[in-house]
mmCIF file of C-alpha atoms in Angstrom:
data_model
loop_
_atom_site.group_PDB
_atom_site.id
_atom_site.type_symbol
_atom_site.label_atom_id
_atom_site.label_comp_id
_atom_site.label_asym_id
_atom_site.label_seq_id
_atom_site.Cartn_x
_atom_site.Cartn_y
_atom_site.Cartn_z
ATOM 1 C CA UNK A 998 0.000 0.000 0.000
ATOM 2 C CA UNK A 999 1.051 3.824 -0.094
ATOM 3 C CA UNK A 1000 0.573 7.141 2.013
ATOM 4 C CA UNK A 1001 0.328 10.274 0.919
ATOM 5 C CA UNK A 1002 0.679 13.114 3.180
ATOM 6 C CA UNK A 1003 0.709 17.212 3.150
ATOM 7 C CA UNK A 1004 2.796 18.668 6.238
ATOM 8 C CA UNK A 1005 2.095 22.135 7.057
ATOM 9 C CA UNK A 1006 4.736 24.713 6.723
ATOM 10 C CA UNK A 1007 7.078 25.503 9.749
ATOM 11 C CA UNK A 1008 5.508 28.728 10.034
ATOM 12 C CA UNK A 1009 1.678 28.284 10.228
ATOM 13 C CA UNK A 1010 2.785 25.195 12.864
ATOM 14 C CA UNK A 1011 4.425 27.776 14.951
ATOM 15 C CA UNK A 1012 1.261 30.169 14.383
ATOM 16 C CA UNK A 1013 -1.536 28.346 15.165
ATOM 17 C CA UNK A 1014 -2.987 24.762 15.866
ATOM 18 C CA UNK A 1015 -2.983 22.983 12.610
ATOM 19 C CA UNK A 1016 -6.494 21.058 11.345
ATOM 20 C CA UNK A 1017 -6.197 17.483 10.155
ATOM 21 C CA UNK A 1018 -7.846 15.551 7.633
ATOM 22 C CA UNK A 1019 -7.165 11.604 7.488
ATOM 23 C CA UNK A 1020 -8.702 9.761 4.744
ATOM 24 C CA UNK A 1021 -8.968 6.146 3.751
ATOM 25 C CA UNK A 1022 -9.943 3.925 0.789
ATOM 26 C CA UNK A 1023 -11.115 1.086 0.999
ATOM 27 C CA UNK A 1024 -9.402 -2.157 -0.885
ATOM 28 C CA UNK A 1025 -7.277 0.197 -2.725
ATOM 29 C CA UNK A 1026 -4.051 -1.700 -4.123
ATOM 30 C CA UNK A 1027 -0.277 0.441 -4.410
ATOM 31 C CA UNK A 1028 -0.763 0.059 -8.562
ATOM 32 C CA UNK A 1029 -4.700 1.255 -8.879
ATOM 33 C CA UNK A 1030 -4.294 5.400 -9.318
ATOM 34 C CA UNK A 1031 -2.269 6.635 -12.813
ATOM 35 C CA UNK A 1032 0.914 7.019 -11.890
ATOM 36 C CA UNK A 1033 1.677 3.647 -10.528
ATOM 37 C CA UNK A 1034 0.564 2.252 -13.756
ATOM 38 C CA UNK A 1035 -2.969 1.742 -13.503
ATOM 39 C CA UNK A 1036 -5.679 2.644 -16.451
ATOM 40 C CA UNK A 1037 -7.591 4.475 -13.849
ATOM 41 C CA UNK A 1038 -8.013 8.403 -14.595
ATOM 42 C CA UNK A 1039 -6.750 10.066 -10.719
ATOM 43 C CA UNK A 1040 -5.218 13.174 -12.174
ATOM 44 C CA UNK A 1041 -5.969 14.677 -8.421
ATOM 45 C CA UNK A 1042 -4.291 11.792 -6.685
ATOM 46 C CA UNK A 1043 -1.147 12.603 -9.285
ATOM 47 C CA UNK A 1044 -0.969 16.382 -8.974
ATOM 48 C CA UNK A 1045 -0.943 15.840 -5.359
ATOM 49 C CA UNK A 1046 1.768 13.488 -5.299
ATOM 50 C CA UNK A 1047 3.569 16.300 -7.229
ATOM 51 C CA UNK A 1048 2.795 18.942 -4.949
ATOM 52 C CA UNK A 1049 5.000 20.897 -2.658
ATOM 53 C CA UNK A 1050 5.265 19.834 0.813
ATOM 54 C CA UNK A 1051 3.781 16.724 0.124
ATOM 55 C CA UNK A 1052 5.143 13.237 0.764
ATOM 56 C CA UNK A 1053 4.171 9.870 -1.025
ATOM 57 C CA UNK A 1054 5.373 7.168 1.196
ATOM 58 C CA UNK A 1055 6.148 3.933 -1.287
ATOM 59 C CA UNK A 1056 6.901 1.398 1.069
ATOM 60 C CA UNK A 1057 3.724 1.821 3.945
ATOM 61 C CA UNK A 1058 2.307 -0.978 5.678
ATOM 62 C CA UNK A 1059 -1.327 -0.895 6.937
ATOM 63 C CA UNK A 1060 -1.688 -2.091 10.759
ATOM 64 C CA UNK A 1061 -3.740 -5.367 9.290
ATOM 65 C CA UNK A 1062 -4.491 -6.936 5.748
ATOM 66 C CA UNK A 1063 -7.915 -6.777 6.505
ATOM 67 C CA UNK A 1064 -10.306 -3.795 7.304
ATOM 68 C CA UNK A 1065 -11.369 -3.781 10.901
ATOM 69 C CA UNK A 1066 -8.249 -4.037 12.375
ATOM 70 C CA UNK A 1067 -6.753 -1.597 10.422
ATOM 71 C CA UNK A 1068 -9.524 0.767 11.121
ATOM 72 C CA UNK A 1069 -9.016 0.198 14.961
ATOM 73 C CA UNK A 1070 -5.469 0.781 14.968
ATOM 74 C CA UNK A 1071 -5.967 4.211 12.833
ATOM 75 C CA UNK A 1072 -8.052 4.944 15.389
ATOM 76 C CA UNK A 1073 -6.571 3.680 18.539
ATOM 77 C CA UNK A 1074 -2.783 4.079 17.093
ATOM 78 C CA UNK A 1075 -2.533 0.267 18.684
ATOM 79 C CA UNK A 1076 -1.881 -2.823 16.840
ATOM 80 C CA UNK A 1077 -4.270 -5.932 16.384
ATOM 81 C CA UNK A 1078 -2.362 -7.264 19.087
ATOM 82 C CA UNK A 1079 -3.664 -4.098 21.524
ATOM 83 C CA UNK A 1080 -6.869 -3.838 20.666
ATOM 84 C CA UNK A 1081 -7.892 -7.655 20.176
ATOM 85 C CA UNK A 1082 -9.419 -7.028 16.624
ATOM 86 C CA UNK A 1083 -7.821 -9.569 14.291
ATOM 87 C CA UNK A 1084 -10.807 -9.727 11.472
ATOM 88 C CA UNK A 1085 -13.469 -8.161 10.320
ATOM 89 C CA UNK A 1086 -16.293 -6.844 12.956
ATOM 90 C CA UNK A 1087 -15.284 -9.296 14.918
ATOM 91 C CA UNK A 1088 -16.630 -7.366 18.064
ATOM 92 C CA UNK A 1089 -16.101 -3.891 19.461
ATOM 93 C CA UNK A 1090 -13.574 -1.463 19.847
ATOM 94 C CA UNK A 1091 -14.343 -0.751 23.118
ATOM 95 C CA UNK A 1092 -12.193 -0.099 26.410
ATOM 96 C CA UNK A 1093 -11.956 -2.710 28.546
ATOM 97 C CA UNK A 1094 -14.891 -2.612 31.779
ATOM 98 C CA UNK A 1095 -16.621 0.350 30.400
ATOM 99 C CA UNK A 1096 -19.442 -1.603 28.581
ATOM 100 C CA UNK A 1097 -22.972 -1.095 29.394
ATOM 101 C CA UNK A 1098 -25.559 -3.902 30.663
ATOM 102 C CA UNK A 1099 -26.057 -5.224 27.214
ATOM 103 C CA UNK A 1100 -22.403 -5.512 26.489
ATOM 104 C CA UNK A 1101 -22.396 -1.867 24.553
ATOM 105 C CA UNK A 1102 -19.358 0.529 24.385
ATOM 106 C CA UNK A 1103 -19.958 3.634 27.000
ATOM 107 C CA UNK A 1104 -15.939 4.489 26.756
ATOM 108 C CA UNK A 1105 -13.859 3.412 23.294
ATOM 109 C CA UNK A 1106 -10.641 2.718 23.167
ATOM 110 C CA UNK A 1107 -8.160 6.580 23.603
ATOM 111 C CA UNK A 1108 -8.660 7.860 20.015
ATOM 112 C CA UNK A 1109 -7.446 11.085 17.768
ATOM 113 C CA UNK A 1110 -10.523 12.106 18.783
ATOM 114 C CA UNK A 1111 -10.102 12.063 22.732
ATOM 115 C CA UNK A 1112 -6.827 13.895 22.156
ATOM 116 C CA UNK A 1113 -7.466 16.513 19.622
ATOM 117 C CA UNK A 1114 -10.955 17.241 21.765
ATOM 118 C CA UNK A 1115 -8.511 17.697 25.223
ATOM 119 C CA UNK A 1116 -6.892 20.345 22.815
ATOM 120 C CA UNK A 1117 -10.564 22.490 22.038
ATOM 121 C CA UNK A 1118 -11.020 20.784 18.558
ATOM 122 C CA UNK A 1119 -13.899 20.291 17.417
ATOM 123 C CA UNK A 1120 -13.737 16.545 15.200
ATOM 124 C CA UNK A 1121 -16.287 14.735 12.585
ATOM 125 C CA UNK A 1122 -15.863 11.361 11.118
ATOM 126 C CA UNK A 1123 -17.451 10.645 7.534
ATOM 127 C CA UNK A 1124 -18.151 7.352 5.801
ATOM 128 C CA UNK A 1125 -17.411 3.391 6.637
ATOM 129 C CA UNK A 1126 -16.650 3.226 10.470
ATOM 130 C CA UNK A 1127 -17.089 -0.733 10.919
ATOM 131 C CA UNK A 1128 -16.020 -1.237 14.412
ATOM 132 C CA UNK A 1129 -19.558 -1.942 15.901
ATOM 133 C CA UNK A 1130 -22.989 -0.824 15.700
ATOM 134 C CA UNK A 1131 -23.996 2.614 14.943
ATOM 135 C CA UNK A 1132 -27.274 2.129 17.029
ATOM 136 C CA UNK A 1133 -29.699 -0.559 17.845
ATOM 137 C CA UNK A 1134 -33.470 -0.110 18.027
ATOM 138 C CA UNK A 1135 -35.315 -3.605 18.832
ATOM 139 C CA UNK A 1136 -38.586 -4.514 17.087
ATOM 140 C CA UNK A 1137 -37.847 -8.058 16.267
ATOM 141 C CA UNK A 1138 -37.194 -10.520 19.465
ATOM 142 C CA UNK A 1139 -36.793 -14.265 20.516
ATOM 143 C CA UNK A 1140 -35.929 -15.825 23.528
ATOM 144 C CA UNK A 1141 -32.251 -16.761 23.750
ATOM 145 C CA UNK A 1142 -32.895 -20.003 24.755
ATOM 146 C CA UNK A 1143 -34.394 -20.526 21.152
ATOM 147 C CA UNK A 1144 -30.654 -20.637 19.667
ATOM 148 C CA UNK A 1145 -29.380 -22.005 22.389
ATOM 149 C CA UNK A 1146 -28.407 -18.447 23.856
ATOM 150 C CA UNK A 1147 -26.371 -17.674 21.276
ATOM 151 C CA UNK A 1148 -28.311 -14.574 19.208
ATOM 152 C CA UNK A 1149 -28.560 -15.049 15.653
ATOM 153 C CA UNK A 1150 -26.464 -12.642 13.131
ATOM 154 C CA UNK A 1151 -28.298 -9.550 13.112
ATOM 155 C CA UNK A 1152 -29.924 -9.936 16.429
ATOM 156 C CA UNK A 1153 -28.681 -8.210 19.438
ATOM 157 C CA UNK A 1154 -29.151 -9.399 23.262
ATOM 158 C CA UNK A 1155 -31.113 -7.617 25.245
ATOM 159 C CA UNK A 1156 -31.223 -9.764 28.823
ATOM 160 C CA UNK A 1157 -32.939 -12.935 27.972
ATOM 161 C CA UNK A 1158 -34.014 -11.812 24.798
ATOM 162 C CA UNK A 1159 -32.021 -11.318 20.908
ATOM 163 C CA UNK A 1160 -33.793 -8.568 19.067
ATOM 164 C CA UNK A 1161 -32.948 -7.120 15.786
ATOM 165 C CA UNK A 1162 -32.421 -3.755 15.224
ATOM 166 C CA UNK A 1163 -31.459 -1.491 12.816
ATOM 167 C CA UNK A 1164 -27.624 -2.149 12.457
ATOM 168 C CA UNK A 1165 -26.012 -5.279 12.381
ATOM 169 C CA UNK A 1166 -25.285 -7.979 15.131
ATOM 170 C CA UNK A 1167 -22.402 -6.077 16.761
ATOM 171 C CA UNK A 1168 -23.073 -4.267 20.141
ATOM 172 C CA UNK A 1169 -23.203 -0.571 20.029
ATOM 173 C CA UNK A 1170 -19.650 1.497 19.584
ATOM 174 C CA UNK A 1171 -19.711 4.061 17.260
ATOM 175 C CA UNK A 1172 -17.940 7.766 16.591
ATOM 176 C CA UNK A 1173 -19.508 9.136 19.857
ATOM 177 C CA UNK A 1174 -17.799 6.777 22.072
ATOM 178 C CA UNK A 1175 -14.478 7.864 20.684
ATOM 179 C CA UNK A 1176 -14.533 11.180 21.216
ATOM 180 C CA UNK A 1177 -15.778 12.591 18.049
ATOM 181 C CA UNK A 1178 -18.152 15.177 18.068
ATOM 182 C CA UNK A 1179 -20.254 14.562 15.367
ATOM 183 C CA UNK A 1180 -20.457 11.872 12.296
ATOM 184 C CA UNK A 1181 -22.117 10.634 9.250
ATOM 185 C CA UNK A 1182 -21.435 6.884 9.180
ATOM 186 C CA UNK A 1183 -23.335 3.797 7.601
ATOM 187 C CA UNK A 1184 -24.547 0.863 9.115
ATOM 188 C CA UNK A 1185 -22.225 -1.915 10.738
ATOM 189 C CA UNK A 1186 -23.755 -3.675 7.207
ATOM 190 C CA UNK A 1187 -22.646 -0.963 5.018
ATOM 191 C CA UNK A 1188 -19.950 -2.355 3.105
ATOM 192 C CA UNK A 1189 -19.792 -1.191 -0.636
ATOM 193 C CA UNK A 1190 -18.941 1.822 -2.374
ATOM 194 C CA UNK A 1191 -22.264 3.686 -2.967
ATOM 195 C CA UNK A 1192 -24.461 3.888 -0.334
ATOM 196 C CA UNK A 1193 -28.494 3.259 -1.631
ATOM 197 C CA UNK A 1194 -26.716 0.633 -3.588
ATOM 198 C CA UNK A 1195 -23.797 -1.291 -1.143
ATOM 199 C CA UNK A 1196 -25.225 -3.125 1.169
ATOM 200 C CA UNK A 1197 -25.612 -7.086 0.539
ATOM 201 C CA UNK A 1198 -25.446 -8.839 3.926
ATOM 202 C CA UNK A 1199 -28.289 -7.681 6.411
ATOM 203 C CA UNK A 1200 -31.613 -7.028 4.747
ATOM 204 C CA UNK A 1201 -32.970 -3.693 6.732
ATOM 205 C CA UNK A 1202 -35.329 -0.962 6.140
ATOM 206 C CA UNK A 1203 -34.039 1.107 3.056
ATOM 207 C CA UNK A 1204 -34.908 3.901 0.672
ATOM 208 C CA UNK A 1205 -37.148 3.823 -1.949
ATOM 209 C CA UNK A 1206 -34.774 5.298 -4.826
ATOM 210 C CA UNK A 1207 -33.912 3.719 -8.047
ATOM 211 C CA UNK A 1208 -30.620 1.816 -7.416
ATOM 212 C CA UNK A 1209 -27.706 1.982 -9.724
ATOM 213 C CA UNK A 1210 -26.373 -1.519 -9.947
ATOM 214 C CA UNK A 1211 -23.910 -1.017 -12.350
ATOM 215 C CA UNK A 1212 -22.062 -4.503 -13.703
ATOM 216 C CA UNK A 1213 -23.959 -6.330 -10.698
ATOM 217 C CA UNK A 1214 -27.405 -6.298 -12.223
ATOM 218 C CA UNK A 1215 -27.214 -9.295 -14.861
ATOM 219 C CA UNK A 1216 -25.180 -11.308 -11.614
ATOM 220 C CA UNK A 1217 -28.248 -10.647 -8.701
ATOM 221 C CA UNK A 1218 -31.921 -11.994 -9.197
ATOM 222 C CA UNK A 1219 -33.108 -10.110 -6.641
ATOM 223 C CA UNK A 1220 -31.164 -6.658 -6.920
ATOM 224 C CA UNK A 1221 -34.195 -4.594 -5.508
ATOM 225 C CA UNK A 1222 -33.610 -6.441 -2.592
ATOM 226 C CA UNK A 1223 -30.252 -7.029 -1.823
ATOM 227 C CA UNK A 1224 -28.301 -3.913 -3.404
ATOM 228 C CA UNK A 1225 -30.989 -1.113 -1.548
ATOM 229 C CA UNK A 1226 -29.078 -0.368 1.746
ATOM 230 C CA UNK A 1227 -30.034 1.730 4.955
ATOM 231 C CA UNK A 1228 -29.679 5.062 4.875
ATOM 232 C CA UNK A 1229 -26.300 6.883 6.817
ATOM 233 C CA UNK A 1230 -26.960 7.556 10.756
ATOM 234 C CA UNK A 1231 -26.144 11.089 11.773
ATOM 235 C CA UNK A 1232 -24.517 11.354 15.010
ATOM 236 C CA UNK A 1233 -24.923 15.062 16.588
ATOM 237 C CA UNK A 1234 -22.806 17.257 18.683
ATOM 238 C CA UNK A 1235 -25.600 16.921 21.404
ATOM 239 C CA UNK A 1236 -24.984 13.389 20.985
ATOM 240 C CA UNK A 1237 -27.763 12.258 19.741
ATOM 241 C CA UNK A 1238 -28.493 9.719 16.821
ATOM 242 C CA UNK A 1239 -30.639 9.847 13.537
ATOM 243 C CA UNK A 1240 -31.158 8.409 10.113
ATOM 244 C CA UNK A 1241 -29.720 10.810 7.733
ATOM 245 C CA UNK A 1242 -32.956 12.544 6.483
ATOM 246 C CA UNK A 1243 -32.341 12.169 2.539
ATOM 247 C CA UNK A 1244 -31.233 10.045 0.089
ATOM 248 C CA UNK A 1245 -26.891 9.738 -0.416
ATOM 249 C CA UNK A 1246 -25.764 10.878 -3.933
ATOM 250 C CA UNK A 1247 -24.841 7.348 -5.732
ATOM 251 C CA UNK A 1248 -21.519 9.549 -6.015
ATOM 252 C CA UNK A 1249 -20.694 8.442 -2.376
ATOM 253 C CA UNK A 1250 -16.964 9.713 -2.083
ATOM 254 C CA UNK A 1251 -18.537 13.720 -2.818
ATOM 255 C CA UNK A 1252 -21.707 13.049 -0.523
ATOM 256 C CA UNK A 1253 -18.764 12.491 2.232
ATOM 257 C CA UNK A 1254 -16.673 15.671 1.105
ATOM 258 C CA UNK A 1255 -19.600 17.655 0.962
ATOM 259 C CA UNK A 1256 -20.224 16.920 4.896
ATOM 260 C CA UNK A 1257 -16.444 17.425 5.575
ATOM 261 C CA UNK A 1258 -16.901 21.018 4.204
ATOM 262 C CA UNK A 1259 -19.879 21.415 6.541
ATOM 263 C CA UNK A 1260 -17.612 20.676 9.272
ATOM 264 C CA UNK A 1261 -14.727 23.055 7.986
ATOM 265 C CA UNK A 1262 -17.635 26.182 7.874
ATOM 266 C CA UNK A 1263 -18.789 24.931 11.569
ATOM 267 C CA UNK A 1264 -14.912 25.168 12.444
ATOM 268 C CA UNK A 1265 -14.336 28.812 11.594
ATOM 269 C CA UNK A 1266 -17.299 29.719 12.608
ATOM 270 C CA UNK A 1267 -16.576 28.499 16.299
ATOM 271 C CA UNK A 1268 -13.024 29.570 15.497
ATOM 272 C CA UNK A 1269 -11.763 26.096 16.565
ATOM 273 C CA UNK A 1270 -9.260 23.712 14.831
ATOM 274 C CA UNK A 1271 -10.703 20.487 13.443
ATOM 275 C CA UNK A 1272 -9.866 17.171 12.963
ATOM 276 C CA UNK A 1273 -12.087 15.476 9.469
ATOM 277 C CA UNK A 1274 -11.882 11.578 9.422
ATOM 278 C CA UNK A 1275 -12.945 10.393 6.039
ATOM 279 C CA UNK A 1276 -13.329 6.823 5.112
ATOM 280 C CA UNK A 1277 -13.991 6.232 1.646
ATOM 281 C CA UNK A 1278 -16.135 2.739 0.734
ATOM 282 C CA UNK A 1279 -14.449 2.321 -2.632
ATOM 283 C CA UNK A 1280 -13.716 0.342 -3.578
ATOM 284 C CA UNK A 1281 -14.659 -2.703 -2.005
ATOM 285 C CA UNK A 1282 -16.881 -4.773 -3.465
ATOM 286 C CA UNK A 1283 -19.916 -3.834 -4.267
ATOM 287 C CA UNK A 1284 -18.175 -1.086 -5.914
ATOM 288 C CA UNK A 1285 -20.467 1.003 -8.414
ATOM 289 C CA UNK A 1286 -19.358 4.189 -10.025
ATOM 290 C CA UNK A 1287 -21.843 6.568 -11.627
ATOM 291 C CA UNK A 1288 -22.684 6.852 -15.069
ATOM 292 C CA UNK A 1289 -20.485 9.721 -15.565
ATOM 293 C CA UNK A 1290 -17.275 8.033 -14.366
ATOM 294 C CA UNK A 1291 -18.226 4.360 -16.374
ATOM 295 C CA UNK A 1292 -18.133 6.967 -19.277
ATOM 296 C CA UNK A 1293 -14.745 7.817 -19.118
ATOM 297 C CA UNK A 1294 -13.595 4.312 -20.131
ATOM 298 C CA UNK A 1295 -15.693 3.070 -22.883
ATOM 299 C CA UNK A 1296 -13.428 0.336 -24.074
ATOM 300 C CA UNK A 1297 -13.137 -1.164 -20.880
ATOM 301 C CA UNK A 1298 -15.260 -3.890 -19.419
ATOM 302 C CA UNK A 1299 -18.652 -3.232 -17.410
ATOM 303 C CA UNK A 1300 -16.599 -4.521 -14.342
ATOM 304 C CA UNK A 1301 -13.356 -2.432 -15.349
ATOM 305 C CA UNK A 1302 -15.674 0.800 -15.273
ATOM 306 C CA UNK A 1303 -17.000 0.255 -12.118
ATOM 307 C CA UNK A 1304 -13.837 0.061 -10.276
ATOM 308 C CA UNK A 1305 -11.523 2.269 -12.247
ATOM 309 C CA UNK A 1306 -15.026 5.128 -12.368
ATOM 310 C CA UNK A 1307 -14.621 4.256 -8.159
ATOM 311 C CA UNK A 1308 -11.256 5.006 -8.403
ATOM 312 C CA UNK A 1309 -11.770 8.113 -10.125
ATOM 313 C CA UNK A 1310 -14.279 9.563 -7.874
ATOM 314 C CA UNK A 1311 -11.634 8.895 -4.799
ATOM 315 C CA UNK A 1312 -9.327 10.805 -6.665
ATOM 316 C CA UNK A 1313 -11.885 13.786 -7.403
ATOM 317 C CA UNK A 1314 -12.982 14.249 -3.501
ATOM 318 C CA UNK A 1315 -9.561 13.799 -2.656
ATOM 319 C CA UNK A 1316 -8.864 17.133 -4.857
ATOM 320 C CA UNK A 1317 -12.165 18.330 -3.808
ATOM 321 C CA UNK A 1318 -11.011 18.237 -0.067
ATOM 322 C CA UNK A 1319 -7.920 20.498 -1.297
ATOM 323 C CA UNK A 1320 -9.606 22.803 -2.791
ATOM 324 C CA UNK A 1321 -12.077 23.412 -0.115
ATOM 325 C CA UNK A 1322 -8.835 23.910 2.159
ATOM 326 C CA UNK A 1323 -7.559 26.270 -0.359
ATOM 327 C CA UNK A 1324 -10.324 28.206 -0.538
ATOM 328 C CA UNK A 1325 -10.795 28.813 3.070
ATOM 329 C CA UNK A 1326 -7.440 30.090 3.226
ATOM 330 C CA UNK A 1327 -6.556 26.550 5.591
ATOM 331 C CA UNK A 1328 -4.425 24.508 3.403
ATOM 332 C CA UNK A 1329 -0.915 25.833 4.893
ATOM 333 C CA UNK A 1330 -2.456 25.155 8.499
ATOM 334 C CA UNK A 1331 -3.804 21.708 7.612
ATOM 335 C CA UNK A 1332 -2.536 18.307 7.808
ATOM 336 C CA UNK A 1333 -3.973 15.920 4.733
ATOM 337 C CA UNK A 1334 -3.178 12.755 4.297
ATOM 338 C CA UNK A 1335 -4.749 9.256 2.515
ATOM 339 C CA UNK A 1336 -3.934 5.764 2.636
ATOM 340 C CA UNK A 1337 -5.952 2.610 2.038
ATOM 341 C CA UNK A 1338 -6.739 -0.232 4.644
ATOM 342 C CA UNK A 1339 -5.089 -3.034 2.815
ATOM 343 C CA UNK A 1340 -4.206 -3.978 -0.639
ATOM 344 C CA UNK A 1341 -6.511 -5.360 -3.623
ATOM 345 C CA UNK A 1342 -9.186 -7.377 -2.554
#
């Protein structure tokens, strides 16, 4: 895998404290973006790597070769071996005796957003979190003793009981518990790269909108179905939790940008320094680009412009994110940097 990193100058360190934005594809291989090769159109991702004061790191190692763990030890800055997560959503992220009655997280592990919060930042984390349930709501519910007390996946216990809820079958730990003030994350089930359109594993209330399958629709029977997701969950600086009131663009990397620059305008107007996680889904499978980006290789497979149209529309937040620094006079105070979470799937 690779880094790529923009240090603030010497000077605006000195000045002030400096924001920080820490992004991360998903299942994003070292040769997938132009310049190492691949047919995939990231003219952002290149100029950046040209840029001054920025820093490609060629020889980085994620924490894990899988997601979750990787994810926990951005977060935590503590390896697998630390934090106990070896594979995907395997359980929580959650600090050791601070769980609630039904096993939830009340305290997560020390995070960038426990320290940079100590320091008066305000913080926001955008996109695939995937180290626990957002939130659980019960509807559904069995007695225990009907799987021989072992709740079915998707089911959460409650006492005696296993009820389903909204998220997946993890116990709750989500952005709040770590410090962060406010996020826009999907489900524990929200996997793929678009988000009315990525979720394959937990069947759960979804939107009505037309989905945009992309190559997947001639390889799924029941598309309508399976490929309709939930909608994000909104957690708010008064720490409370909602369903994200509208429908995600199918462009999923600029739906998360676009929330990012909501938190940059919040930031100067509190005239505090922020720290913007951003976790990309693309592009792990499901991956769907939009129309636009499938156009820009019309010789390639339906499969090929899926993932390299993904790949472009990583590289186009990424310079999105840049220019929204840029343009709020920020980007020689800020701290940018991307990476991916493992290689190729």
């Amino acid at each position: 895998m690779q880094v790529m990193a923009s240090a603030m100058t010497a000077a605006a360190l000195a000045a002030t404290q400096p924001n920080f934005v820490i992004m991360m594809a998903d299942d994003m291989g070292y040769g997938d973006w132009s310049r190492t090769g691949s047919p995939a159109k990231t003219p952002e991702l290149d100029e950046w790597s040209r840029s001054e004061n920025a820093v490609w790191f060629k020889r980085a190692y994620s924490g894990n070769p899988i997601c979750s763990p990787t994810r926990a030890s951005v977060m935590s800055g503590r390896t697998p071996a630390r934090t106990c997560i070896y594979s995907v959503e395997q359980h929580i992220l959650c600090r050791g005796g601070t769980q609630d009655e039904h096993g939830g997280c009340i305290r997560g592990e020390y995070s960038l957003a426990n320290a940079t919060r100590e320091a008066g930042y305000i913080s926001g984390f955008y996109g695939k979190w995937h180290l626990g349930s957002i939130r659980n709501e019960t509807s559904d519910c069995y007695n225990r003793s009907a799987s021989n007390g072992a709740c079915l996946s998707g089911y959460v216990a409650h006492g005696e009981l296993c009820c389903q809820g909204l998220d997946g079958g993890l116990m709750i730990s989500n952005p709040h518990n770590f410090g962060f003030d406010e996020f826009v994350a999907t489900p524990q089930c929200g996997a793929g790269a678009t988000t009315n359109c990525g979720c394959f594993f937990y069947p759960k209330p979804h939107n009505d909108t037309a989905c945009n399958v992309g190559h997947y629709f001639d390889a799924c029977t029941t598309c309508d179905e399976h490929l309709k997701c939930a909608q994000y969950f909104h957690g708010l600086p008064d720490m409370t939790i909602q369903q994200w009131p509208d429908v995600s663009d199918n462009d999923d990397e600029n739906f998360l940008v676009s929330r990012f620059s909501d938190l940059v305008d919040r930031s100067l107007s509190e005239k505090k320094p922020f720290l913007a996680v951003i976790f990309f889904h693309g592009v792990h499978i499901p991956y769907v680009a939009t129309a636009e980006s499938r156009a820009l290789y019309p010789n390639a497979t339906e499969n090929e412009q899926d993932y390299w149209g993904g790949l472009t529309q990583i590289s186009k937040a990424v310079g999105r994110v840049r220019s929204i620094l840029k343009e709020k006079n920020l980007s020689d105070n800020t701290w940018v940097s991307l990476t991916a979470d493992n290689g190729p799937e």
